[in-house]
Each structure stands twice: as C-alpha cells, then as structure tokens.
JSON list of C-alpha atoms in Angstrom, two decimals:
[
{"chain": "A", "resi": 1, "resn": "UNK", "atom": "CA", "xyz": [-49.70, -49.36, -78.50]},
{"chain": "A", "resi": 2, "resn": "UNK", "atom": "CA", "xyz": [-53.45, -48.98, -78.03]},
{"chain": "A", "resi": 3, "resn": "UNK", "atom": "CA", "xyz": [-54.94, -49.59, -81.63]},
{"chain": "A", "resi": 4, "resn": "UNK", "atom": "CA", "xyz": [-58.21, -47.71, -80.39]},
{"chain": "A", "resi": 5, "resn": "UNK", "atom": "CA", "xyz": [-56.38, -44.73, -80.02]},
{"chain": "A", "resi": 6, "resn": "UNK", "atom": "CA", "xyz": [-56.72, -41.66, -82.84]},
{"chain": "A", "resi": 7, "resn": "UNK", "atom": "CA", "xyz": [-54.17, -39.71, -81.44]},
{"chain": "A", "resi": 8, "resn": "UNK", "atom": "CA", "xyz": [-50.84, -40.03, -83.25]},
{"chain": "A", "resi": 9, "resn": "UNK", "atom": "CA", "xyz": [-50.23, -42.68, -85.98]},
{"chain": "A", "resi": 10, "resn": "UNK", "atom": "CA", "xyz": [-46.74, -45.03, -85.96]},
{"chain": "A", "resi": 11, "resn": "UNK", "atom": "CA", "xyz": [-44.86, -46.28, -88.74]},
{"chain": "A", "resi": 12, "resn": "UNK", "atom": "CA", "xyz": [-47.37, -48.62, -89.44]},
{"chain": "A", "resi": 13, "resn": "UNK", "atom": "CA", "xyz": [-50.80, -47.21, -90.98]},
{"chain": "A", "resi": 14, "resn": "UNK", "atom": "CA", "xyz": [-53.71, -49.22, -89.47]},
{"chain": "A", "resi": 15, "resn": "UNK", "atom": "CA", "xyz": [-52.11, -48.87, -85.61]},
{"chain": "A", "resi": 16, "resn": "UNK", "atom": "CA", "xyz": [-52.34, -45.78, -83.87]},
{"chain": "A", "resi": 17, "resn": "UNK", "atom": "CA", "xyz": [-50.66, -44.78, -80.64]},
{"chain": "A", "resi": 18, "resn": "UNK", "atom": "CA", "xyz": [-51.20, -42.59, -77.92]},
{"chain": "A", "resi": 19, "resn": "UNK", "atom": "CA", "xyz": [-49.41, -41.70, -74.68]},
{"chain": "A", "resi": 20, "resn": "UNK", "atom": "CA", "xyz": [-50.96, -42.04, -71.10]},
{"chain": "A", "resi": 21, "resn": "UNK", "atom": "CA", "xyz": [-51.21, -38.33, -71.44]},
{"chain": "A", "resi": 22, "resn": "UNK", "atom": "CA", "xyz": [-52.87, -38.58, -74.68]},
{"chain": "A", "resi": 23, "resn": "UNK", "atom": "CA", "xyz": [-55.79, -41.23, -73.52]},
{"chain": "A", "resi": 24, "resn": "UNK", "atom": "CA", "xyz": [-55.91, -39.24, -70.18]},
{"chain": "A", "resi": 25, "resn": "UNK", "atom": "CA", "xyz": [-57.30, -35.94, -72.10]},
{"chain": "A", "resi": 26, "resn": "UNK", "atom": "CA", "xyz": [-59.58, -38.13, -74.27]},
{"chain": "A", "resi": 27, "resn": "UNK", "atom": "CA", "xyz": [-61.25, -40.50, -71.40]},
{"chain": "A", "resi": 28, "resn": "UNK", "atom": "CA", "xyz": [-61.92, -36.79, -70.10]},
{"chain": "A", "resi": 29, "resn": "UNK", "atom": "CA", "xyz": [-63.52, -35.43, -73.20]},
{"chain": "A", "resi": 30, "resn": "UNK", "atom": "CA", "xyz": [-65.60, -38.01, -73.75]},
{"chain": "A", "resi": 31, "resn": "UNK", "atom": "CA", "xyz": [-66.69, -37.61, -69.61]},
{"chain": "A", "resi": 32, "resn": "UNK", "atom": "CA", "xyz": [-67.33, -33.82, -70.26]},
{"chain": "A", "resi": 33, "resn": "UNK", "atom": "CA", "xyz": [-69.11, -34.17, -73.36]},
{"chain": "A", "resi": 34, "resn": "UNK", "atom": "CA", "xyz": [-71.48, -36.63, -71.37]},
{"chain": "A", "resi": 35, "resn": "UNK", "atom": "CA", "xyz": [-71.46, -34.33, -68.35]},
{"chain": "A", "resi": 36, "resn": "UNK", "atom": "CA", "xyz": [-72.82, -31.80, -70.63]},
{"chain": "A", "resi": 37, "resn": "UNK", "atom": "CA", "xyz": [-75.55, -33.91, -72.57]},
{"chain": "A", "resi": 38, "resn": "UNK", "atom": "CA", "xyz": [-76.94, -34.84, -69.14]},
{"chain": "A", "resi": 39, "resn": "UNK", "atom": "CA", "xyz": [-77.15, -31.18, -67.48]},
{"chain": "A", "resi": 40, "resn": "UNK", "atom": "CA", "xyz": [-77.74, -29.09, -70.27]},
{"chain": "A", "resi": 41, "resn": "UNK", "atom": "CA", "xyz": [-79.66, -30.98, -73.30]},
{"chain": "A", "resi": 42, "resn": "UNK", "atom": "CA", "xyz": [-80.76, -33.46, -70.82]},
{"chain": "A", "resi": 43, "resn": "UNK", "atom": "CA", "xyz": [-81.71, -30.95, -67.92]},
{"chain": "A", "resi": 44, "resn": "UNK", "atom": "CA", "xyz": [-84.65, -27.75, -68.56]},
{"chain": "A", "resi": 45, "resn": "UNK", "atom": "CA", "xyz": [-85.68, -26.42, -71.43]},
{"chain": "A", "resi": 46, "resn": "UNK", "atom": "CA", "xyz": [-83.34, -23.43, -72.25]},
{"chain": "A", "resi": 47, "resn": "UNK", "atom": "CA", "xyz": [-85.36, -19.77, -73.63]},
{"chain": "A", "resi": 48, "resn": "UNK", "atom": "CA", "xyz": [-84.09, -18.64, -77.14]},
{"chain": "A", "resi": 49, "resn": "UNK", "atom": "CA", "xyz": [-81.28, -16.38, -75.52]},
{"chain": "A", "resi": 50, "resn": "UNK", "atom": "CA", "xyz": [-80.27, -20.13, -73.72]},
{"chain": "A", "resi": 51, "resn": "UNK", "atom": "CA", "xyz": [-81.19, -19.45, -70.67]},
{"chain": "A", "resi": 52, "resn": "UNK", "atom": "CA", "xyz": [-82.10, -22.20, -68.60]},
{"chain": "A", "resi": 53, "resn": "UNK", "atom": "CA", "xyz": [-86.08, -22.59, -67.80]},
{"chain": "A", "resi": 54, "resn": "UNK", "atom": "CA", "xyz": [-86.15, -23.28, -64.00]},
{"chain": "A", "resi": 55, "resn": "UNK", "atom": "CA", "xyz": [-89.11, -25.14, -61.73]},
{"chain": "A", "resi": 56, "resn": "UNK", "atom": "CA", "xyz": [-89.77, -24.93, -57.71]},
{"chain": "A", "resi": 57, "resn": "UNK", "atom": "CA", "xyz": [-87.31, -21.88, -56.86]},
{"chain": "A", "resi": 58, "resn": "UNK", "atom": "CA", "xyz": [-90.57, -20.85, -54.48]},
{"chain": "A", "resi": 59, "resn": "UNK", "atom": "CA", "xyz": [-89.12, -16.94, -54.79]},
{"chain": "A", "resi": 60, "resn": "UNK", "atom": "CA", "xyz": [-90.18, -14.09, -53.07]},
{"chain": "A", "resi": 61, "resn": "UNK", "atom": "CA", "xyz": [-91.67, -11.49, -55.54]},
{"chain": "A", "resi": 62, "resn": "UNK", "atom": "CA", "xyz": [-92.27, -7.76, -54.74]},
{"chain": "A", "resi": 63, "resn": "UNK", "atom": "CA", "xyz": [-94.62, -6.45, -58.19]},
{"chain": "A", "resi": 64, "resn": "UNK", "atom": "CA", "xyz": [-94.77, -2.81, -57.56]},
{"chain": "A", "resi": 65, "resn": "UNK", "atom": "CA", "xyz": [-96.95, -0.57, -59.94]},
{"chain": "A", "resi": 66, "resn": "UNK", "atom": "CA", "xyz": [-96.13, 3.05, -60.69]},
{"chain": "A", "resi": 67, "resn": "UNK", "atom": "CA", "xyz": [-97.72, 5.54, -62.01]},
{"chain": "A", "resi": 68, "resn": "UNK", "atom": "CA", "xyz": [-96.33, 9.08, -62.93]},
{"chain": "A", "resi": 69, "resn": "UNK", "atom": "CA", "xyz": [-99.76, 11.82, -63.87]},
{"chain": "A", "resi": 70, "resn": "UNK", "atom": "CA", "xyz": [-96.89, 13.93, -65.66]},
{"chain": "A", "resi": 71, "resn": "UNK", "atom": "CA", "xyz": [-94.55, 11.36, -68.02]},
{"chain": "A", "resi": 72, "resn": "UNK", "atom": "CA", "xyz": [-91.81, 13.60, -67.94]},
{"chain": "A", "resi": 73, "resn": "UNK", "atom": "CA", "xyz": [-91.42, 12.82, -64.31]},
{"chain": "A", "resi": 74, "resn": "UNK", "atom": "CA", "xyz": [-90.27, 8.98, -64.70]},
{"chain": "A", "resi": 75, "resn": "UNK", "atom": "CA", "xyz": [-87.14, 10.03, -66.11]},
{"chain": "A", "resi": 76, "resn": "UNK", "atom": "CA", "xyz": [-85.56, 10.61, -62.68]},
{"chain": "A", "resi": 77, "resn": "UNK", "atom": "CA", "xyz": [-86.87, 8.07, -60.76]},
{"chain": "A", "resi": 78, "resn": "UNK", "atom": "CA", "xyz": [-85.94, 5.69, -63.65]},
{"chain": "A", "resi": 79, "resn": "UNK", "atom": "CA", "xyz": [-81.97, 6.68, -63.52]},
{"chain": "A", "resi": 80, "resn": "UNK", "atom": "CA", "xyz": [-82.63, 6.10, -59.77]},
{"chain": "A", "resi": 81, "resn": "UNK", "atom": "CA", "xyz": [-83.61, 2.61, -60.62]},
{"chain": "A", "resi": 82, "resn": "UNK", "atom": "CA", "xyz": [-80.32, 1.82, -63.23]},
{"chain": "A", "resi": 83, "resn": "UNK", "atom": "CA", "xyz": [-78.14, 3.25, -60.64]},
{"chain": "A", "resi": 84, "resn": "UNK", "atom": "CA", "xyz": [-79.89, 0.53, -58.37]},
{"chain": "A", "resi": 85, "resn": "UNK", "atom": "CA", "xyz": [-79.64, -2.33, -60.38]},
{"chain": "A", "resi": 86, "resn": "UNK", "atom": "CA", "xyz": [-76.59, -1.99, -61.66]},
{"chain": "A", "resi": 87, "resn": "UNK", "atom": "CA", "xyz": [-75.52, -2.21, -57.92]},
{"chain": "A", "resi": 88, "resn": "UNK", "atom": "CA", "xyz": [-77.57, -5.15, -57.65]},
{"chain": "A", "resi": 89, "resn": "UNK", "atom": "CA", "xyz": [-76.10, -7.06, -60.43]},
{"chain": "A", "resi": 90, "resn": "UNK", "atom": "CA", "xyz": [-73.12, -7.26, -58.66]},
{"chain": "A", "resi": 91, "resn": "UNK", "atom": "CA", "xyz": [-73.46, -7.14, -55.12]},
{"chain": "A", "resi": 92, "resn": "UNK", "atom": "CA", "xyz": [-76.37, -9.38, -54.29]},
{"chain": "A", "resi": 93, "resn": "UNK", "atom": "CA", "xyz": [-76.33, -13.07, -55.91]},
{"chain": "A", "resi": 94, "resn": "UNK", "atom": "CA", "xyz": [-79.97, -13.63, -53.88]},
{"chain": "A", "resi": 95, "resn": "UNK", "atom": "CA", "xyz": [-81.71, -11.58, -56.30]},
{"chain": "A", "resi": 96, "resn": "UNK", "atom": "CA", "xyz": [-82.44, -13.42, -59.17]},
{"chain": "A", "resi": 97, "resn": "UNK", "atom": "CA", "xyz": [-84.46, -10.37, -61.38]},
{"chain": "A", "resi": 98, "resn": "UNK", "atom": "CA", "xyz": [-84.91, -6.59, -60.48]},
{"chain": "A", "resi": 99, "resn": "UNK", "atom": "CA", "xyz": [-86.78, -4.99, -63.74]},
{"chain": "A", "resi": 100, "resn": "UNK", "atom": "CA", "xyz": [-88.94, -2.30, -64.33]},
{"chain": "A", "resi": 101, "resn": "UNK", "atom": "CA", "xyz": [-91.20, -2.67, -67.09]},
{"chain": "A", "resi": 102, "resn": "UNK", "atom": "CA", "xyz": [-93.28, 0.53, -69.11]},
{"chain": "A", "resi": 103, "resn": "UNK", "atom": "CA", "xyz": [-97.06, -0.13, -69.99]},
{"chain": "A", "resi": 104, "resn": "UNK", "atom": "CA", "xyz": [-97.30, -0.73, -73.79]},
{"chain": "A", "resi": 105, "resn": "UNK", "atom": "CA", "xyz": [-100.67, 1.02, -73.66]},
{"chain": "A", "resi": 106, "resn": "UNK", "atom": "CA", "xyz": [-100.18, 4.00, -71.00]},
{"chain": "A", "resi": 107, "resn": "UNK", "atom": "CA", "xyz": [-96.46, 5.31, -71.09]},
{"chain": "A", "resi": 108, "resn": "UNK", "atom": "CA", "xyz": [-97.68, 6.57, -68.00]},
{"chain": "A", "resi": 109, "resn": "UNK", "atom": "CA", "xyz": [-97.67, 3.17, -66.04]},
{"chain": "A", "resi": 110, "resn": "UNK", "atom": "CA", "xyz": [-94.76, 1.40, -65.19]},
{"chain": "A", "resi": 111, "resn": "UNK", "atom": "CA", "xyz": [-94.38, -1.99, -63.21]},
{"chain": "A", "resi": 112, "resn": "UNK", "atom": "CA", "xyz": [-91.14, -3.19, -60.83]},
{"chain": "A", "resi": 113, "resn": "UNK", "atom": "CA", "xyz": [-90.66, -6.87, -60.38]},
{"chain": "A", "resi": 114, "resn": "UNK", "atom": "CA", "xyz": [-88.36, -7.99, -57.86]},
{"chain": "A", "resi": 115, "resn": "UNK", "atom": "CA", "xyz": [-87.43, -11.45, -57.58]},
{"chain": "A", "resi": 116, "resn": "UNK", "atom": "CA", "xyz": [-85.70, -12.56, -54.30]},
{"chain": "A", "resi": 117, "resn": "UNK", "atom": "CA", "xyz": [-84.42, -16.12, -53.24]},
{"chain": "A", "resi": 118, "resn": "UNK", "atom": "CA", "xyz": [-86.07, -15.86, -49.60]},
{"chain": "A", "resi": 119, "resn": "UNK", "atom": "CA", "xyz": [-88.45, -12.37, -48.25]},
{"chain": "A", "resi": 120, "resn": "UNK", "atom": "CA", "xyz": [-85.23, -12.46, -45.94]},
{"chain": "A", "resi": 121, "resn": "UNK", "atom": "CA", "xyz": [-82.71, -11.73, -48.39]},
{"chain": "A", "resi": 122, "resn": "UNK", "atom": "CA", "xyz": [-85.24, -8.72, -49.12]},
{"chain": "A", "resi": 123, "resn": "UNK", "atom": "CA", "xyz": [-85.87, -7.54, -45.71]},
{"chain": "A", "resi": 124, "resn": "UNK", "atom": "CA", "xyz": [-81.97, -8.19, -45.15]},
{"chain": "A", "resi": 125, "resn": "UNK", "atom": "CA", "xyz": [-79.43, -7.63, -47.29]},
{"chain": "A", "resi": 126, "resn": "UNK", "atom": "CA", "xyz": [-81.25, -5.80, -50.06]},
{"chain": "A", "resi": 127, "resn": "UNK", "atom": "CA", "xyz": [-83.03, -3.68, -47.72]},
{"chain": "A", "resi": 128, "resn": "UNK", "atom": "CA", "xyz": [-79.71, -2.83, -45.80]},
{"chain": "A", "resi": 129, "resn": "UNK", "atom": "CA", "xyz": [-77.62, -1.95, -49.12]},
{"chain": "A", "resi": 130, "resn": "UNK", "atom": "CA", "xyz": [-76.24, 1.05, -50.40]},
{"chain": "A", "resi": 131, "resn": "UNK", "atom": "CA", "xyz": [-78.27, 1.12, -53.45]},
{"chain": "A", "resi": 132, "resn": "UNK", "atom": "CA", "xyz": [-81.45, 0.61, -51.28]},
{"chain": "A", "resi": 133, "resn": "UNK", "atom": "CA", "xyz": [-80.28, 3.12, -49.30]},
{"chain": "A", "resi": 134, "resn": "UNK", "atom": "CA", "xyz": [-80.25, 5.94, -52.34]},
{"chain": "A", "resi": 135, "resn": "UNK", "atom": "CA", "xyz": [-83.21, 5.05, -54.37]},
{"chain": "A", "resi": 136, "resn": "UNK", "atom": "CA", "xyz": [-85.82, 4.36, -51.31]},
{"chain": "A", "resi": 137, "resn": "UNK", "atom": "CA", "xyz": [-85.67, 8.32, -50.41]},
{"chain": "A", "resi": 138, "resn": "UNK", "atom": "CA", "xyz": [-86.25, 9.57, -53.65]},
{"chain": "A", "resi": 139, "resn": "UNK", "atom": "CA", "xyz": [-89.20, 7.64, -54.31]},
{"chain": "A", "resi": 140, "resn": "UNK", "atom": "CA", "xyz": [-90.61, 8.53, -51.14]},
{"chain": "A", "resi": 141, "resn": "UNK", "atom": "CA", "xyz": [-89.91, 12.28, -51.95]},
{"chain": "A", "resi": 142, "resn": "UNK", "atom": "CA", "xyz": [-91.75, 12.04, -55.59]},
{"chain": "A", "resi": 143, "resn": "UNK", "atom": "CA", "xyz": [-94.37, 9.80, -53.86]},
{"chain": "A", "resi": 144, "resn": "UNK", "atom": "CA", "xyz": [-95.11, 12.97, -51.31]},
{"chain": "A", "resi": 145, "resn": "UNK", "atom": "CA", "xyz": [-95.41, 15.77, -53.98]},
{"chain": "A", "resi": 146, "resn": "UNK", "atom": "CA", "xyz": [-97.59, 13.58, -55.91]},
{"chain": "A", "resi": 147, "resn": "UNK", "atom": "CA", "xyz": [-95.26, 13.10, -58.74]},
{"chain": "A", "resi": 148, "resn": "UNK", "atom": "CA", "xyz": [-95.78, 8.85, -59.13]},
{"chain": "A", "resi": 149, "resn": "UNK", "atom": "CA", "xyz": [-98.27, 7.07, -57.65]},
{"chain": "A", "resi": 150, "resn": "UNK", "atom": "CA", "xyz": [-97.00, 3.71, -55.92]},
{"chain": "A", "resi": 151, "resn": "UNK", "atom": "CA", "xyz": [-99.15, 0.34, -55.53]},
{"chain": "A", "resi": 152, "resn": "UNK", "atom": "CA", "xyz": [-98.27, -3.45, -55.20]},
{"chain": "A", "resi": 153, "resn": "UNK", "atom": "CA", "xyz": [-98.04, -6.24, -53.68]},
{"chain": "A", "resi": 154, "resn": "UNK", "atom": "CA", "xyz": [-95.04, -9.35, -52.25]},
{"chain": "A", "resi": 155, "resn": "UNK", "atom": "CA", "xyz": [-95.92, -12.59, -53.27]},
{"chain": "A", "resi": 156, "resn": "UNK", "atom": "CA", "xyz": [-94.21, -15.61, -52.40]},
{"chain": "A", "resi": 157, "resn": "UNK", "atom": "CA", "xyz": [-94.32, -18.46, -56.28]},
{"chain": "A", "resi": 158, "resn": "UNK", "atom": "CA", "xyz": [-95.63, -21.66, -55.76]},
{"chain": "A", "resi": 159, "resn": "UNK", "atom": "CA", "xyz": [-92.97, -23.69, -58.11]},
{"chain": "A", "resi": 160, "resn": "UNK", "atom": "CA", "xyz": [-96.22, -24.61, -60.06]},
{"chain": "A", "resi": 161, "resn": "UNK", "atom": "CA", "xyz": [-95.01, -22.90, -63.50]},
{"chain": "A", "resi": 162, "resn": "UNK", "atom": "CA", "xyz": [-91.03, -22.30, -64.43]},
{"chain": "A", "resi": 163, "resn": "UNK", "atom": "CA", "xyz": [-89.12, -19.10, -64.88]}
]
C-alpha cells in the first residue's frame, strides 16, 4: 500500500491504496496538468475569445481595397467571397485569415485581408484552387463594367508585433 495515494481507502482509515493502474493515471494527470500550465498559461497571451496571441510568423499579406460606386453591387461579389472562404477553411491549412472587412464610415468601401504562411502557398495552392478558380472571374467581370473598384497591395510582416 502506498499511503500517498487518494485513490481507494482500505479497512484502515488513515492508509489509502491504489493499484499500479490507479498511480499510472495520476503520475499522468499531474504530467498533463503541468504540460498545460507551461504551453498555455505559461506560453502567449490568449485574446478574450482564447485565442492564442502569436509573434514572428513573418506571413505573407495580400490587403486588397474595394470599392463598389453603387452599394447594391457588393452583394454578389460578397456571396462570391463566403463561397470562397468557406472553401478555404477547409481545404488550405497555409492560410491562416481570409476576411473581408466593410468601412464603418463609407458602406461603400470594403477591405480583403489575406494572410498566407509563405507568398508561395498564395501563388501555389491558393491560386491553383477551385475556389480561386470561381471567385477570380467574377471580380474581374464587375471590375470591367466598372461595378467595384479594386486597389492593394502584398506585404510580407516583420514578426515585430503579434497576431
């Protein structure tokens, strides 16, 4: 009998037993629970969903700005752009955000961010899938009858700041 043990108690009160089985699953509590302390309380600072803040992932960005002169217009380029990232979500593990964000001061205005693990993941795979496939011609065709506007920029982050 192992009187440090809290698993079963014997006949007597103040001694406790426990099987090898028994000490087995505790040794590898306690290991987990300190696995856990040291890469999740002890690791980044998590956002107040608990997502893990991140540092140096040096990712390639693409910020792309639209701009529709007629608002009613966004609405199909915009189910374009679910159909797109709901693909993403799934398929391609490289892309770490694909979001498109409306202006809170022009509904007008709209901004893509693309976040890619290397500008050859983008060029590659992403560029290459199905879903890149169906949205890139659409926006193309509403860019040529003047129906959004398209600007922006790639980037590459300089692991100076965290996402």
């Amino acid at each position: 009998p192992n009187p440090w043990c809290v698993c079963e108690r014997s006949r007597t009160p103040r001694i406790m037993t426990c099987t090898s089985r028994d000490l087995g699953i505790a040794i590898a509590s306690v290991l987990a629970t300190l696995l856990y302390v040291r890469l999740d309380v002890g690791g980044m600072p998590r956002t107040v969903l608990g997502r893990p803040k991140a540092r140096g992932e040096r990712a390639f960005l693409l910020i792309v700005t639209l701009h529709f002169p007629e608002p009613s217009r966004s609405a199909a380029l915009l189910e374009a752009w679910r159909a797109a990232a709901d693909y993403c979500i799934e398929r391609e593990p490289f892309l770490y955000a694909y979001e498109v964000a409306q202006s809170d001061k022009d509904p007008r205005n709209y901004t893509i961010l693309e976040r890619y693990r290397s500008k050859h993941d983008y060029l590659g795979a992403h560029r290459k899938s199905s879903a890149f496939a169906a949205f890139r011609p659409q926006m193309r065709a509403m860019q040529k009858e003047g129906a959004v506007l398209v600007g922006g920029s790639s980037y590459v982050e300089t692991g100076i700041g965290f996402t």
